[in-house]
């Protein structure tokens, strides 16, 4: 049985398409895994602060849209609890600011609610860069 040239070319094209789809799927799955691994390790405890940055812990007393009112909190390193102080603060969270939940999921400020204890990555006077819900 002799195959004609057209059938051979068709088979080669089909094999190449299958290989391209499989390679693309593998690349996509590896990229998704890598991005989920990086967000899971992106915790407030692993952040390396740059010049002008600080971490502020806060217990939310009011959340209205992207405006929050809070009591500054202090972290007890021994048992990882947070104690609210009498110092208060108020700020507007910029739209698009990442909020990381306790499970490591990246979301928006819509997930914040009164009573949450959060850690805020602050950049000098520019405001909030990232938020973690810690309790």
GROMACS .gro file of C-alpha atoms in nm:
model
  135
    1UNK     CA    1   0.000   0.000   0.000
    2UNK     CA    2   0.148   0.319  -0.109
    3UNK     CA    3   0.026   0.644   0.049
    4UNK     CA    4  -0.002   0.939  -0.172
    5UNK     CA    5   0.180   1.260  -0.089
    6UNK     CA    6  -0.136   1.444   0.013
    7UNK     CA    7  -0.225   1.189   0.286
    8UNK     CA    8   0.128   1.202   0.427
    9UNK     CA    9   0.118   1.583   0.447
   10UNK     CA   10  -0.226   1.569   0.615
   11UNK     CA   11  -0.102   1.320   0.875
   12UNK     CA   12   0.206   1.532   0.946
   13UNK     CA   13  -0.009   1.845   0.991
   14UNK     CA   14  -0.249   1.663   1.227
   15UNK     CA   15   0.041   1.528   1.436
   16UNK     CA   16   0.198   1.876   1.455
   17UNK     CA   17  -0.134   2.032   1.560
   18UNK     CA   18  -0.183   1.771   1.833
   19UNK     CA   19   0.172   1.833   1.958
   20UNK     CA   20   0.117   2.211   1.957
   21UNK     CA   21  -0.210   2.181   2.151
   22UNK     CA   22  -0.053   1.944   2.404
   23UNK     CA   23   0.248   2.174   2.447
   24UNK     CA   24   0.027   2.479   2.491
   25UNK     CA   25  -0.189   2.302   2.747
   26UNK     CA   26   0.117   2.187   2.942
   27UNK     CA   27   0.264   2.540   2.937
   28UNK     CA   28  -0.066   2.689   3.055
   29UNK     CA   29  -0.102   2.441   3.340
   30UNK     CA   30   0.256   2.503   3.455
   31UNK     CA   31   0.205   2.880   3.440
   32UNK     CA   32  -0.117   2.859   3.643
   33UNK     CA   33   0.052   2.637   3.901
   34UNK     CA   34   0.348   2.875   3.928
   35UNK     CA   35   0.120   3.177   3.978
   36UNK     CA   36  -0.091   3.001   4.241
   37UNK     CA   37   0.225   2.888   4.423
   38UNK     CA   38   0.359   3.243   4.431
   39UNK     CA   39   0.035   3.388   4.568
   40UNK     CA   40   0.016   3.116   4.833
   41UNK     CA   41   0.362   3.212   4.958
   42UNK     CA   42   0.282   3.583   4.941
   43UNK     CA   43   0.201   3.633   5.307
   44UNK     CA   44   0.248   3.935   5.526
   45UNK     CA   45   0.526   3.747   5.708
   46UNK     CA   46   0.728   3.695   5.387
   47UNK     CA   47   0.711   4.051   5.254
   48UNK     CA   48   1.047   4.222   5.219
   49UNK     CA   49   0.992   4.590   5.288
   50UNK     CA   50   1.152   4.842   5.056
   51UNK     CA   51   1.247   5.198   5.142
   52UNK     CA   52   0.949   5.396   5.269
   53UNK     CA   53   0.728   5.090   5.318
   54UNK     CA   54   0.573   4.967   5.641
   55UNK     CA   55   0.321   4.712   5.762
   56UNK     CA   56   0.028   4.847   5.964
   57UNK     CA   57  -0.203   4.606   6.147
   58UNK     CA   58  -0.561   4.724   6.191
   59UNK     CA   59  -0.896   4.606   6.323
   60UNK     CA   60  -1.171   4.737   6.095
   61UNK     CA   61  -1.446   4.930   6.271
   62UNK     CA   62  -1.626   5.047   5.958
   63UNK     CA   63  -1.619   4.954   5.590
   64UNK     CA   64  -1.814   5.168   5.346
   65UNK     CA   65  -1.725   5.093   4.984
   66UNK     CA   66  -1.350   5.141   4.965
   67UNK     CA   67  -1.338   5.370   5.271
   68UNK     CA   68  -1.230   5.206   5.595
   69UNK     CA   69  -1.209   5.320   5.956
   70UNK     CA   70  -0.991   5.117   6.188
   71UNK     CA   71  -0.817   5.079   6.521
   72UNK     CA   72  -0.443   5.031   6.488
   73UNK     CA   73  -0.351   4.686   6.621
   74UNK     CA   74  -0.033   4.536   6.758
   75UNK     CA   75   0.079   4.183   6.675
   76UNK     CA   76   0.180   3.953   6.958
   77UNK     CA   77   0.464   3.751   6.802
   78UNK     CA   78   0.442   3.472   7.063
   79UNK     CA   79   0.093   3.352   6.980
   80UNK     CA   80   0.013   3.547   6.659
   81UNK     CA   81  -0.278   3.737   6.812
   82UNK     CA   82  -0.364   4.100   6.751
   83UNK     CA   83  -0.462   4.358   7.011
   84UNK     CA   84  -0.640   4.678   6.911
   85UNK     CA   85  -0.498   5.001   7.049
   86UNK     CA   86  -0.683   5.328   7.102
   87UNK     CA   87  -0.520   5.485   6.796
   88UNK     CA   88  -0.766   5.521   6.509
   89UNK     CA   89  -0.722   5.567   6.137
   90UNK     CA   90  -0.924   5.623   5.827
   91UNK     CA   91  -0.830   5.580   5.463
   92UNK     CA   92  -0.955   5.512   5.116
   93UNK     CA   93  -0.833   5.191   4.953
   94UNK     CA   94  -0.733   5.253   4.591
   95UNK     CA   95  -0.938   5.056   4.339
   96UNK     CA   96  -0.737   4.757   4.220
   97UNK     CA   97  -0.552   4.705   4.549
   98UNK     CA   98  -0.493   4.333   4.607
   99UNK     CA   99  -0.658   4.186   4.916
  100UNK     CA  100  -0.521   3.845   5.016
  101UNK     CA  101  -0.760   3.626   5.216
  102UNK     CA  102  -0.657   3.388   5.495
  103UNK     CA  103  -0.664   3.106   5.237
  104UNK     CA  104  -0.423   3.294   5.008
  105UNK     CA  105  -0.679   3.391   4.745
  106UNK     CA  106  -0.629   3.730   4.582
  107UNK     CA  107  -0.946   3.937   4.572
  108UNK     CA  108  -1.053   4.302   4.609
  109UNK     CA  109  -1.158   4.527   4.896
  110UNK     CA  110  -1.516   4.401   4.853
  111UNK     CA  111  -1.420   4.106   5.080
  112UNK     CA  112  -1.337   4.335   5.374
  113UNK     CA  113  -1.590   4.363   5.654
  114UNK     CA  114  -1.621   4.522   5.994
  115UNK     CA  115  -1.436   4.319   6.256
  116UNK     CA  116  -1.164   4.189   6.019
  117UNK     CA  117  -0.808   4.229   6.137
  118UNK     CA  118  -0.590   4.319   5.843
  119UNK     CA  119  -0.228   4.391   5.763
  120UNK     CA  120  -0.169   4.677   5.521
  121UNK     CA  121   0.145   4.728   5.318
  122UNK     CA  122   0.184   5.105   5.320
  123UNK     CA  123   0.405   5.308   5.088
  124UNK     CA  124   0.488   5.633   5.266
  125UNK     CA  125   0.218   5.891   5.201
  126UNK     CA  126   0.100   5.717   4.882
  127UNK     CA  127  -0.126   5.486   5.079
  128UNK     CA  128  -0.208   5.119   5.070
  129UNK     CA  129  -0.031   4.890   4.825
  130UNK     CA  130  -0.163   4.551   4.944
  131UNK     CA  131  -0.385   4.411   5.219
  132UNK     CA  132  -0.387   4.074   5.396
  133UNK     CA  133  -0.683   3.956   5.603
  134UNK     CA  134  -0.510   3.803   5.905
  135UNK     CA  135  -0.806   3.736   6.138
   0.00000   0.00000   0.00000
